[in-house]
Coordinates of C-alpha atoms and ligand atoms in Angstrom, one line a residue:
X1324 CA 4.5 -10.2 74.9
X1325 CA 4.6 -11.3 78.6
X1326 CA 7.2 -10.3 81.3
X1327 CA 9.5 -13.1 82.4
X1328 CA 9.5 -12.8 86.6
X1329 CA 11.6 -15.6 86.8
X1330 CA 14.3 -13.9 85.6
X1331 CA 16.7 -11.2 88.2
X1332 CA 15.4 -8.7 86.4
X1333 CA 12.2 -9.2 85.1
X1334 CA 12.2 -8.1 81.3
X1335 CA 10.7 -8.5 77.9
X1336 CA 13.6 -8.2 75.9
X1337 CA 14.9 -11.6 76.1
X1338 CA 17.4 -10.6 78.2
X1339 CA 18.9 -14.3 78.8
X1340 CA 19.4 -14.8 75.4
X1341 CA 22.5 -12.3 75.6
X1342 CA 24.6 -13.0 78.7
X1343 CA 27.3 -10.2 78.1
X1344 CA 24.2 -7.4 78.1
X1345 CA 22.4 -9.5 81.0
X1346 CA 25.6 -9.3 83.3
X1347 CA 26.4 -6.1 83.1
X1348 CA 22.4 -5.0 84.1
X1349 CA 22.9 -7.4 86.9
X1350 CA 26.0 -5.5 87.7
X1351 CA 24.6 -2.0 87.7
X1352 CA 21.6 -3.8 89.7
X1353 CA 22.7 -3.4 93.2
X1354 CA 24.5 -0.2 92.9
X1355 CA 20.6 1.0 91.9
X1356 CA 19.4 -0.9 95.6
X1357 CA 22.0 1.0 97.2
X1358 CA 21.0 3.9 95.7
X1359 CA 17.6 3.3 96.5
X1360 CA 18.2 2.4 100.2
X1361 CA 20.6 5.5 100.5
X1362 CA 18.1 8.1 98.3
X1363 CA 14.8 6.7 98.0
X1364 CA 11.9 7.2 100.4
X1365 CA 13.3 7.8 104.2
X1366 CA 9.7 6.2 105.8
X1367 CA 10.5 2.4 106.7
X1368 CA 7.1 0.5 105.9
X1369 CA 6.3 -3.5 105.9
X1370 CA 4.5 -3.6 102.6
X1371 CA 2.3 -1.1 100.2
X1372 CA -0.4 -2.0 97.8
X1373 CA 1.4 -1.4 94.3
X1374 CA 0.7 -2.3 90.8
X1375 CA 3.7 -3.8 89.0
X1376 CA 3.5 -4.5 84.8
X1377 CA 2.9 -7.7 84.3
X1378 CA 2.0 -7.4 80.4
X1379 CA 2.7 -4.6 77.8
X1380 CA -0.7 -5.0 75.7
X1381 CA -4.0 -2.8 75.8
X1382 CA -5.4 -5.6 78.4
X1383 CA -4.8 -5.8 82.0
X1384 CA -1.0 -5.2 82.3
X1385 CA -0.8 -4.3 85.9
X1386 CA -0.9 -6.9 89.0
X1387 CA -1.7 -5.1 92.3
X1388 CA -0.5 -6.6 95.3
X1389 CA 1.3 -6.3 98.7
X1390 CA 5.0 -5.5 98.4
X1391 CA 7.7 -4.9 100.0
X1392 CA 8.7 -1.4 98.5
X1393 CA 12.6 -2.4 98.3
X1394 CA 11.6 -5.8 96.8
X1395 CA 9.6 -3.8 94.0
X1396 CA 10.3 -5.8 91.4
X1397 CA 11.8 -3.3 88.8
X1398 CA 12.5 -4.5 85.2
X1399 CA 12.8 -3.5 81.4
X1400 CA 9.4 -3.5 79.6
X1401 CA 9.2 -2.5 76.0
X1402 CA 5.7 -2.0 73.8
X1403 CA 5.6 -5.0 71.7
X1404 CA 7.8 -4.2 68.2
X1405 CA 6.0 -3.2 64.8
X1406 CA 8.1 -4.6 62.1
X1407 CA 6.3 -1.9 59.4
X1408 CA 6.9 1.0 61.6
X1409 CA 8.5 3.9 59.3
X1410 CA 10.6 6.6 59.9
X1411 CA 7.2 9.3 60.4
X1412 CA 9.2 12.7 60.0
X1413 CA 12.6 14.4 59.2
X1414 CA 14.9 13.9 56.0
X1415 CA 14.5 9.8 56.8
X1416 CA 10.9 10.1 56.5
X1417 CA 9.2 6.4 54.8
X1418 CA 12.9 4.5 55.8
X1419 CA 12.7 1.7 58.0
X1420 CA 13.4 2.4 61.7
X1421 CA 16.2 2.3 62.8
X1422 CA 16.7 -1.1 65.5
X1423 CA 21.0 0.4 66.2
X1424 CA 22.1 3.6 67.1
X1425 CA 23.3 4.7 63.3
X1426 CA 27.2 6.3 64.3
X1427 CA 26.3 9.9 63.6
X1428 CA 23.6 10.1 65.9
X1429 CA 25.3 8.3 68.8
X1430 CA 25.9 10.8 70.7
X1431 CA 23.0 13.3 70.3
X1432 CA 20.7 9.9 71.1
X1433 CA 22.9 9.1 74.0
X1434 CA 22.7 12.8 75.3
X1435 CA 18.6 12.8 75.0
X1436 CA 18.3 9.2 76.6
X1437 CA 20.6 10.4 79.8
X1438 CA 18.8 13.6 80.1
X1439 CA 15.4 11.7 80.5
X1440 CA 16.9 8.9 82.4
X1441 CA 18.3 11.5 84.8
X1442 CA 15.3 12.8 85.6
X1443 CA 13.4 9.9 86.6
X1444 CA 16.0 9.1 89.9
X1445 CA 15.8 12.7 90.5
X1446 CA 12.3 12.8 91.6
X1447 CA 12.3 10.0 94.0
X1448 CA 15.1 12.3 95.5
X1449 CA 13.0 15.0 95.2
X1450 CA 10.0 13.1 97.0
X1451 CA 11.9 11.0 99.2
X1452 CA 11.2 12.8 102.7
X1453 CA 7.1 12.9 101.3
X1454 CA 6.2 9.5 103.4
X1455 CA 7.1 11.5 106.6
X1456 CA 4.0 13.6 106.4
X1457 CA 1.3 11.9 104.0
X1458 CA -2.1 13.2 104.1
X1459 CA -3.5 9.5 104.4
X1460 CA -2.4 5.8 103.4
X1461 CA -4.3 6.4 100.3
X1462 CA -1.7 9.4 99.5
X1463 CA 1.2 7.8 101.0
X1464 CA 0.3 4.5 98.9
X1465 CA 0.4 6.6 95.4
X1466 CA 3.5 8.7 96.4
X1467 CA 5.5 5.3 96.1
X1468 CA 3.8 3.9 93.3
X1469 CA 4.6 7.4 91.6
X1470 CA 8.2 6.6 93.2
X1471 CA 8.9 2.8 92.2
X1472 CA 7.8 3.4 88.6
X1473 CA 10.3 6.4 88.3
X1474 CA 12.6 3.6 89.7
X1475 CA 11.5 1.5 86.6
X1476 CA 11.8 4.5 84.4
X1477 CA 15.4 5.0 85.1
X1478 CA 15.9 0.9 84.4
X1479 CA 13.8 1.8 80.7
X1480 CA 16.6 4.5 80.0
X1481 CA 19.7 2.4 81.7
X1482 CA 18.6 -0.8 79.7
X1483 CA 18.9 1.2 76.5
X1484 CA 22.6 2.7 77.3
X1485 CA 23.2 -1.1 78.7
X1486 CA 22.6 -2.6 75.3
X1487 CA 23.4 0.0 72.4
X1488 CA 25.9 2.6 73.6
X1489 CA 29.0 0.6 74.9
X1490 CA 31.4 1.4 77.6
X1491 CA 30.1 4.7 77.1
X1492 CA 26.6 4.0 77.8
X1493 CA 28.1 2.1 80.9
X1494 CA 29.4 4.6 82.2
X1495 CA 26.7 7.7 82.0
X1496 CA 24.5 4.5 83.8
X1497 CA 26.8 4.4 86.2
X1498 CA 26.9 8.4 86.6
X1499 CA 23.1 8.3 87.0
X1500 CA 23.4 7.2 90.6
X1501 CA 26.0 9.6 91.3
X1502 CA 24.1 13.0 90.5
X1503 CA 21.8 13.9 93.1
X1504 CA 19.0 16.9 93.1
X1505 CA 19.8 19.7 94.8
X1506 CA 23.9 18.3 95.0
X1507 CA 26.0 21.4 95.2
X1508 CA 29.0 19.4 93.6
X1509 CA 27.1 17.2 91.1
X1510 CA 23.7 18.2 90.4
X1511 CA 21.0 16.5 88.8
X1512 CA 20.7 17.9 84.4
X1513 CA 17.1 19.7 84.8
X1514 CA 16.5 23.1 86.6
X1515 CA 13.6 21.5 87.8
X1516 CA 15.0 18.5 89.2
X1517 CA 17.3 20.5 91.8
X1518 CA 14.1 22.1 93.5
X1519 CA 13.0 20.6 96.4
X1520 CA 9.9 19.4 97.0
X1521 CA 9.1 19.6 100.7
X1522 CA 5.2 19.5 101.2
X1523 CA 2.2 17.5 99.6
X1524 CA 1.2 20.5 97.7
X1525 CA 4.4 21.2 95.9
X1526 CA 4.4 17.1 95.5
X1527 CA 0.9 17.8 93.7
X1528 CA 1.9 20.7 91.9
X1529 CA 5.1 18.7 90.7
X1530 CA 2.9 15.8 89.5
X1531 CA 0.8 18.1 88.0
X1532 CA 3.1 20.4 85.8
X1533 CA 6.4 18.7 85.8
X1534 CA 5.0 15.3 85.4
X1535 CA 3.1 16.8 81.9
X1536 CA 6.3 17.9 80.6
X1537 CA 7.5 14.1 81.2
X1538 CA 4.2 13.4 79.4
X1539 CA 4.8 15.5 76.2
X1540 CA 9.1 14.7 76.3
X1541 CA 8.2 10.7 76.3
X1542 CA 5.5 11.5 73.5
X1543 CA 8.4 13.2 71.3
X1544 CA 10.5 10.2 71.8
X1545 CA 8.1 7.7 71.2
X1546 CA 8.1 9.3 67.6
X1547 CA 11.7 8.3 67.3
X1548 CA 13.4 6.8 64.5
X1549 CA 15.4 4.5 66.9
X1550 CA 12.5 1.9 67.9
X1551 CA 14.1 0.3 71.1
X1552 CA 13.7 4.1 72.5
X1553 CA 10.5 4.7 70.6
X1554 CA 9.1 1.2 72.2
X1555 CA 10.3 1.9 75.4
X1556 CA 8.8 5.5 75.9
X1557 CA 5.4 4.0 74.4
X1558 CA 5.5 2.2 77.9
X1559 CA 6.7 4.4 80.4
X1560 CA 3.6 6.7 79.3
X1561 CA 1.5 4.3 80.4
X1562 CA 2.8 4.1 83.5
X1563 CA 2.9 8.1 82.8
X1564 CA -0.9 8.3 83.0
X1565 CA -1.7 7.7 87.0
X1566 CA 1.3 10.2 88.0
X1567 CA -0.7 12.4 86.5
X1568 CA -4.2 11.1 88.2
X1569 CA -2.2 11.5 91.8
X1570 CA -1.3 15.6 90.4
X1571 CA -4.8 16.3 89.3
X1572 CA -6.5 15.0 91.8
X1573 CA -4.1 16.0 94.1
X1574 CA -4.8 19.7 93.6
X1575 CA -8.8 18.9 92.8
X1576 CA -8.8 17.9 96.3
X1577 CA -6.9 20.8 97.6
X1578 CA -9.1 23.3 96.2
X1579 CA -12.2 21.7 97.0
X1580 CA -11.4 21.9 100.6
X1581 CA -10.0 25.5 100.1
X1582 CA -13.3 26.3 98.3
X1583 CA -15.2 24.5 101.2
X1584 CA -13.4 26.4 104.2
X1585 CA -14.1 29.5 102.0
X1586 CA -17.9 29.2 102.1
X1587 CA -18.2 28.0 105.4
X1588 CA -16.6 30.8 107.2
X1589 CA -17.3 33.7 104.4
X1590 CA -13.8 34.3 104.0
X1591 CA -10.8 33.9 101.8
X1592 CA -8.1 33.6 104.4
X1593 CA -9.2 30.0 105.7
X1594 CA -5.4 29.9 107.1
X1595 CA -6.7 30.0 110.5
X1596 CA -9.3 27.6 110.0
X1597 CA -6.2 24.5 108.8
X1598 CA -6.8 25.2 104.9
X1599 CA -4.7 26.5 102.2
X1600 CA -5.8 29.7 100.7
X1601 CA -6.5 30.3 97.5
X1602 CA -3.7 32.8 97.1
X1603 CA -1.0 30.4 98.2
X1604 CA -2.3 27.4 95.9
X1605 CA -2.2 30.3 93.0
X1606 CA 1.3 30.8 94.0
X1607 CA 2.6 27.5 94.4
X1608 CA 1.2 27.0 90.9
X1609 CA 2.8 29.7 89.3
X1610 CA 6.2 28.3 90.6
X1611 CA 5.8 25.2 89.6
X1612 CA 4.1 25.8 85.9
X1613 CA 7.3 28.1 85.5
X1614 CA 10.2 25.8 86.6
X1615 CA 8.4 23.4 84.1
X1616 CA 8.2 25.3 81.1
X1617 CA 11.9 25.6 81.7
X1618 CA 12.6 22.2 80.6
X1619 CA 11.3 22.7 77.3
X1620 CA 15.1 24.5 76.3
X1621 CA 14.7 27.5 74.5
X1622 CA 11.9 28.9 72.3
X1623 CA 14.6 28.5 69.5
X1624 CA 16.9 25.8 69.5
X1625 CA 19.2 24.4 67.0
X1626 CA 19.6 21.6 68.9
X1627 CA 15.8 20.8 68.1
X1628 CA 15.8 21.8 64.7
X1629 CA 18.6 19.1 64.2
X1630 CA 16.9 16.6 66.1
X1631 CA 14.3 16.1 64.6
X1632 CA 15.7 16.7 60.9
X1633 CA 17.8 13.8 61.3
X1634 CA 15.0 11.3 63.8
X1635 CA 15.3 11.4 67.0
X1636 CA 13.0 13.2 68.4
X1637 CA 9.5 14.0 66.8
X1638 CA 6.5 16.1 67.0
X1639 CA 3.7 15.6 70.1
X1640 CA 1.4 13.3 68.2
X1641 CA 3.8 13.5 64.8
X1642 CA 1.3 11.5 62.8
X1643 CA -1.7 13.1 63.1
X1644 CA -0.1 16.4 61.7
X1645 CA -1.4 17.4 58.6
X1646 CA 2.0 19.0 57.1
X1647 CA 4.9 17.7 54.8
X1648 CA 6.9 16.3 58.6
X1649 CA 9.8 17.7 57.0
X1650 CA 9.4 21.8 57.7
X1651 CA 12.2 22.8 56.0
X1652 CA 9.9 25.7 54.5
X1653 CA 7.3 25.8 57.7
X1654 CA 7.3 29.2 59.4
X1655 CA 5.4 29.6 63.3
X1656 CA 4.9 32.5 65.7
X1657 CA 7.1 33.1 69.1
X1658 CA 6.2 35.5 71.5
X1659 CA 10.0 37.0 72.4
X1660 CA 10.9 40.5 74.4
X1661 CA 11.9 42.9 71.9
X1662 CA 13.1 46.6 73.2
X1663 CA 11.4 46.3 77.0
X1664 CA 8.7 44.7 75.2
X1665 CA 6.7 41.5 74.5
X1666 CA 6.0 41.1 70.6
X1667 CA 5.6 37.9 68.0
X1668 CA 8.4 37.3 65.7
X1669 CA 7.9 34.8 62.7
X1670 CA 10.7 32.0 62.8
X1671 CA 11.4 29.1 61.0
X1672 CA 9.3 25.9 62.5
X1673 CA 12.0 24.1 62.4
X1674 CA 14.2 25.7 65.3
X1675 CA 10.8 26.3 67.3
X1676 CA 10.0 22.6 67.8
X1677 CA 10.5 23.1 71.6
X1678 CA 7.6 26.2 71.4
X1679 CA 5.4 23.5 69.4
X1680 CA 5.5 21.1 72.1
X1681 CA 5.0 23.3 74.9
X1682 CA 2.4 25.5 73.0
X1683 CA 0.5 21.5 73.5
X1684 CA 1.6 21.5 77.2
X1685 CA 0.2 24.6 78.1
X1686 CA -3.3 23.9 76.5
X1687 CA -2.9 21.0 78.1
X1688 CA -2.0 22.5 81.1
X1689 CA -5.0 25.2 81.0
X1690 CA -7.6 22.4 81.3
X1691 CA -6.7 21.6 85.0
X1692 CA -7.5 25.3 86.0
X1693 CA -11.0 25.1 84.3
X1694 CA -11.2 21.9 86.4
X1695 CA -10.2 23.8 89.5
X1696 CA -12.3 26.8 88.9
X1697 CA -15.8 24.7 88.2
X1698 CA -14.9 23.1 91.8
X1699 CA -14.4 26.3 93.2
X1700 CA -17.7 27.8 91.0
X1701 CA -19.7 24.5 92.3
X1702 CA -18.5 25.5 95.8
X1703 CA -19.9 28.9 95.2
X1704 CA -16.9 31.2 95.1
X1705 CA -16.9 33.3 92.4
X1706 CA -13.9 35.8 91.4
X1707 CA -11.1 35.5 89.4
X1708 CA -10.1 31.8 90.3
X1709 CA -7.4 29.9 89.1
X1710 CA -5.2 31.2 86.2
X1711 CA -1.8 30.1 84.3
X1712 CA 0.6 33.0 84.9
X1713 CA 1.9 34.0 81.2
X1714 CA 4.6 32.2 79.8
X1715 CA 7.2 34.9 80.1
X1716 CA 6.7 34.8 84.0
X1717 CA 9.9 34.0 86.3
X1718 CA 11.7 32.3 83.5
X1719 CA 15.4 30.9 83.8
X1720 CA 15.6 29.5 80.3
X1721 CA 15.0 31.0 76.9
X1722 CA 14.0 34.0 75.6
X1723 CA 12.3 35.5 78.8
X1724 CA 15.3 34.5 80.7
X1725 CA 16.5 37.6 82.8
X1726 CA 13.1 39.9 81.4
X1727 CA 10.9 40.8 84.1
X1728 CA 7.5 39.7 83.7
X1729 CA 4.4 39.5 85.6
X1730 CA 2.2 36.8 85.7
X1731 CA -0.4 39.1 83.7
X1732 CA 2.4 39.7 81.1
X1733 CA 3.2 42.8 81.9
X1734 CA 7.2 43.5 81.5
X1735 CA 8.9 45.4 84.5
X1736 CA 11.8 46.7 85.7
X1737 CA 14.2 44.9 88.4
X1738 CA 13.0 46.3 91.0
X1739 CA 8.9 46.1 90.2
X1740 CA 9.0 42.7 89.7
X1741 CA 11.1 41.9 93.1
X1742 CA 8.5 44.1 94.9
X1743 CA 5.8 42.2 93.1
X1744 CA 7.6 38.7 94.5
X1745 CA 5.4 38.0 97.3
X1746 CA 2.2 38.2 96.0
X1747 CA 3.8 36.2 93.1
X1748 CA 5.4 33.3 93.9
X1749 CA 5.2 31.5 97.9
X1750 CA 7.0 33.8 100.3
X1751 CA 8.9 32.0 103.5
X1752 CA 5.5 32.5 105.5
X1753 CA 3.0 31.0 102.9
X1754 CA 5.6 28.0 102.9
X1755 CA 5.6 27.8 106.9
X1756 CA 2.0 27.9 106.7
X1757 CA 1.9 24.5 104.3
X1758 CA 4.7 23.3 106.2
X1759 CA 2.5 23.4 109.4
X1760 CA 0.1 21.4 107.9
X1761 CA 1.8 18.4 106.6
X1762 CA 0.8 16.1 109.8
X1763 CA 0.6 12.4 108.6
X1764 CA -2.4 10.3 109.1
X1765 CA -1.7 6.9 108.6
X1766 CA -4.7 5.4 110.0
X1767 CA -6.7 3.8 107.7
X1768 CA -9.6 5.8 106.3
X1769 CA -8.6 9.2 107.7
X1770 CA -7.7 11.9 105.9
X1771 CA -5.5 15.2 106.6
X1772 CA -7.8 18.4 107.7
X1773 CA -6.2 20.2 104.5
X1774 CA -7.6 18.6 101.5
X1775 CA -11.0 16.9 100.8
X1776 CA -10.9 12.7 100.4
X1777 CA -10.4 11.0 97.5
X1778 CA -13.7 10.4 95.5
X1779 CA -12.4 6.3 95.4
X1780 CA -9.9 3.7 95.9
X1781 CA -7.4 2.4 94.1
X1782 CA -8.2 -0.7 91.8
X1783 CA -11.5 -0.8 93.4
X1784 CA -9.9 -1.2 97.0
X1785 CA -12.2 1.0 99.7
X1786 CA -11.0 4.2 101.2
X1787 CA -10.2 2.6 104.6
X1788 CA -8.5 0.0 102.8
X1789 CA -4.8 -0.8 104.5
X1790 CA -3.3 0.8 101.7
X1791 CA 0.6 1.3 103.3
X1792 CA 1.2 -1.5 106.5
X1793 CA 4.1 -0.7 108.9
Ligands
BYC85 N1 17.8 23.2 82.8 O1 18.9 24.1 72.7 P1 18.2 24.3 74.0 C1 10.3 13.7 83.0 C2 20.3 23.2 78.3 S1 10.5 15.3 82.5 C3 19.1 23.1 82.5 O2 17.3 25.5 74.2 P2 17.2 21.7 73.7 C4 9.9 13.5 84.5 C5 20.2 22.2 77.1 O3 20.5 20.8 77.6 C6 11.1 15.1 80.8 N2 19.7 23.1 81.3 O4 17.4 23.1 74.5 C7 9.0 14.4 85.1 C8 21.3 22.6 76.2 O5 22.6 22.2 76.7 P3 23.7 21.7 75.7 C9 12.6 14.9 80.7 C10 18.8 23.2 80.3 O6 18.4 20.9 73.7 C11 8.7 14.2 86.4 C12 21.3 24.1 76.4 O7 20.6 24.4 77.7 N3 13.0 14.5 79.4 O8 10.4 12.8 82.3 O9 16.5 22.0 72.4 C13 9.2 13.1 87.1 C14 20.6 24.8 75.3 O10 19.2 24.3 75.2 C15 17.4 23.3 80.5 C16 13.5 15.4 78.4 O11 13.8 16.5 78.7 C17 16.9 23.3 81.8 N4 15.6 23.4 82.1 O12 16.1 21.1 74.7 C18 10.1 12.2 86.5 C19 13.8 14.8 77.1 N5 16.8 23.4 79.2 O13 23.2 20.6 74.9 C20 10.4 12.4 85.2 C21 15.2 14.8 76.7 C22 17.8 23.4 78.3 O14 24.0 23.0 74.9 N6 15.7 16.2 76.6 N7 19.0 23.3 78.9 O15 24.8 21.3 76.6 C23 15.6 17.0 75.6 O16 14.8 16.8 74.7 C24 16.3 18.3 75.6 O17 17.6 18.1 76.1 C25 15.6 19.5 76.4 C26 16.3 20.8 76.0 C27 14.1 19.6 76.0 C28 15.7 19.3 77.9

């Protein structure tokens, strides 16, 4: 299916064919460029090399080029449409999909579809300062690539309360641009997506951890019964997959660097020497893996339970399970606090489905530490390394919500578990410290002191490529 560019908004929908749906887009259009211009990155540049979809299929489906970043051109891409696709799970299992927004589930759909599409704007508000102090042009490049295509995300989730929710739909797009992160009057759904994210390595982090939980969401709603959703998250998590890249090898390079400092001077505070120790990476990553397993909702949720009973939302990889995808008698484990301390209880599977999916997060989670401890083993530190602090650890949502735990697990009172604070999570110095660091470098080739180069381009470009011109 190819992308009409001729089009205002590009789009594989047929979007001409249905004027009414195609005005009203074009009417929300420039109130997203304003928003854009007003909350969207602050560093003026004359173009950056960005990929834009040019094809949903397997083959080739990104064009890089030049481009003006506020001439991006951002559009509605859907995966091409399976007319067999089936129902996969719930008490519609073997129906038909669903191509409208059955009555009942209109507004549990339309609550799901604004909660992801509210996210996506957040984080380009989030990142928007970022451009001020990147690392290099290769950096600076991927921070608005990352940016425009959680632009695009936002048009994927706007498109669908365009076309199948009504006035109402209308409006919540409309309301989209009006929450801000961090907004003291109006602020954006997510916990996570009021934090700020001043430096490169909370930018990393945030790629990293926060990014995967966009990753395993998109996955549960590309099981949905309601294809135009199902079709359009199948998309976005292509575009997913380099966010992630820029996280990983964000923090790869990061470490390596650290690791580097740390054998060169026999030391682990390489503060003094323009790295980032160890210590403070450890912290930052507790922070950020914490404020992400937040967005998961509670261990128990009916609201899950009833999801995915009646469609809406699957399983991480729903078809691939080898159960009944009904689990009306299934049983699971949940850690919980229980009397000052932490024990399993057995609940039914059913109101765990958040706990499923982020039991698959956090595996997926652990494989970047052993990725960043072999860097720091082939650097020749040895020690503890890198480590996921337990789940339970400085949680706001859920059942460790108000408990006191320690990154080991251990539950606390009050009082411990303040004291404990610094050497948990990044104090006011460790943050001045990163902050002193974030010096941009936007000549061509050079990299920031902090963190080690890139191992190559992008799209087989050189590393002194003119990535970002001004
Ligand atoms: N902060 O029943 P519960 C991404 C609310 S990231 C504030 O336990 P449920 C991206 C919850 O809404 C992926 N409030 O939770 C990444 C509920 O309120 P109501 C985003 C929270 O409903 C990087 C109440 O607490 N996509 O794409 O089972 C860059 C009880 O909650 C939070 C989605 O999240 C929180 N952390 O699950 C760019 C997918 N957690 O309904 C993009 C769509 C919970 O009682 N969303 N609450 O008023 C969902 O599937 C679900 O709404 C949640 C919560 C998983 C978020």
């Amino acid at each position: 299916m190819s992308i009409d560019y001729t089009e205002r908004i590009p789009n594989n929908v047929n979007l001409a064919e249905d004027r009414r749906l195609q005005r009203a887009l074009e009417s929300w259009q420039p109130a997203f460029l304003h928003w854009w211009g007003e909350m969207g990155p602050t560093l003026p540049t004359h173009d950056v090399y960005l990929r834009t979809a040019v094809a949903v299929g397997r083959e080739g489906w990104a064009n890089f080029a030049r481009v003006k970043v506020p001439e991006y051109r951002w559009g509605i891409f859907l995966a091409e449409r399976d007319p067999d696709r089936q129902i996969a799970f719930g008490q519609h299992k073997g129906e038909p999909v669903w191509q409208q927004v059955p009555g009942e589930h209109r507004s549990s759909l339309q609550r799901l579809i604004v909660v992801q599409g509210d996210t996506e704007p957040a984080s380009v508000e989030q990142q928007r300062r970022l451009g001020l102090t990147a690392p290099s042009l290769y950096d600076l490049r991927n921070l608005f690539q990352v940016n425009v295509e959680e632009g695009r995300h936002l048009w994927a989730m706007v498109y669908l309360l365009h076309a199948y929710f009504g006035r109402a739909g209308r409006d919540e797009a409309e309301a989209l641009l009006l929450r801000n992160s961090g907004s003291e009057d109006s602020p954006r759904i997510l916990g996570a997506f009021n934090e700020e994210t001043p430096d490169w390595l909370s930018f990393f982090m945030f790629t990293y951890f926060t990014d995967r939980d966009g990753k395993y969401q998109l996955g549960t709603l590309k099981e949905s019964a309601f294809d135009p959703l199902s079709r359009t998250c199948e998309f976005m998590l292509k575009e997913e997959a380099h966010h992630m890249f820029v996280g990983t090898t964000g923090v790869d390079r990061v470490v390596e660097r650290t690791a580097a400092l740390m054998a060169e001077h026999d030391t682990d505070d390489v503060a003094p020497f323009g790295g980032i120790p160890l210590a403070v990476i450890q912290k930052y990553l507790n922070f950020h893996y914490s404020v992400s397993l937040d967005l998961f909702g509670g261990e128990t949720s009916t609201n899950v339970a009833n999801y995915f009973t009646s469609g809406l939302k699957g399983r991480w990889q729903e078809e691939r399970r080898k159960d009944d995808h009904v689990l009306t008698e299934a049983v699971t484990t949940v850690e919980q606090i229980d009397g000052g301390r932490i024990v399993t209880a057995e609940l039914p599977a059913l109101t765990a489905l958040n706990h499923d999916l982020r039991t698959a997060y956090i595996a997926d989670c652990q494989t970047g530490i052993t990725r960043w401890n072999r860097i720091l083993a082939s650097n020749g530190i040895t020690g503890p390394g890198l480590r996921l602090p337990h789940v339970g650890f400085n949680r706001k949502v859920g059942l460790f919500a108000g408990g006191h735990v320690t990154p080991g697990g251990t539950m606390v009172d009050a009082a411990a578990w303040e004291a404990g604070r610094p050497a948990w999570l990044p104090t006011p110095a460790d943050k001045a410290h990163v902050e002193s660091l974030m010096r941009p470098v936007y000549e061509p080739g050079k990299i920031a002191a902090w963190l080690a180069p890139p191992r190559n381009g992008i799209n087989g470009q050189p590393l002194d490529y003119s990535y970002v011109r001004f």
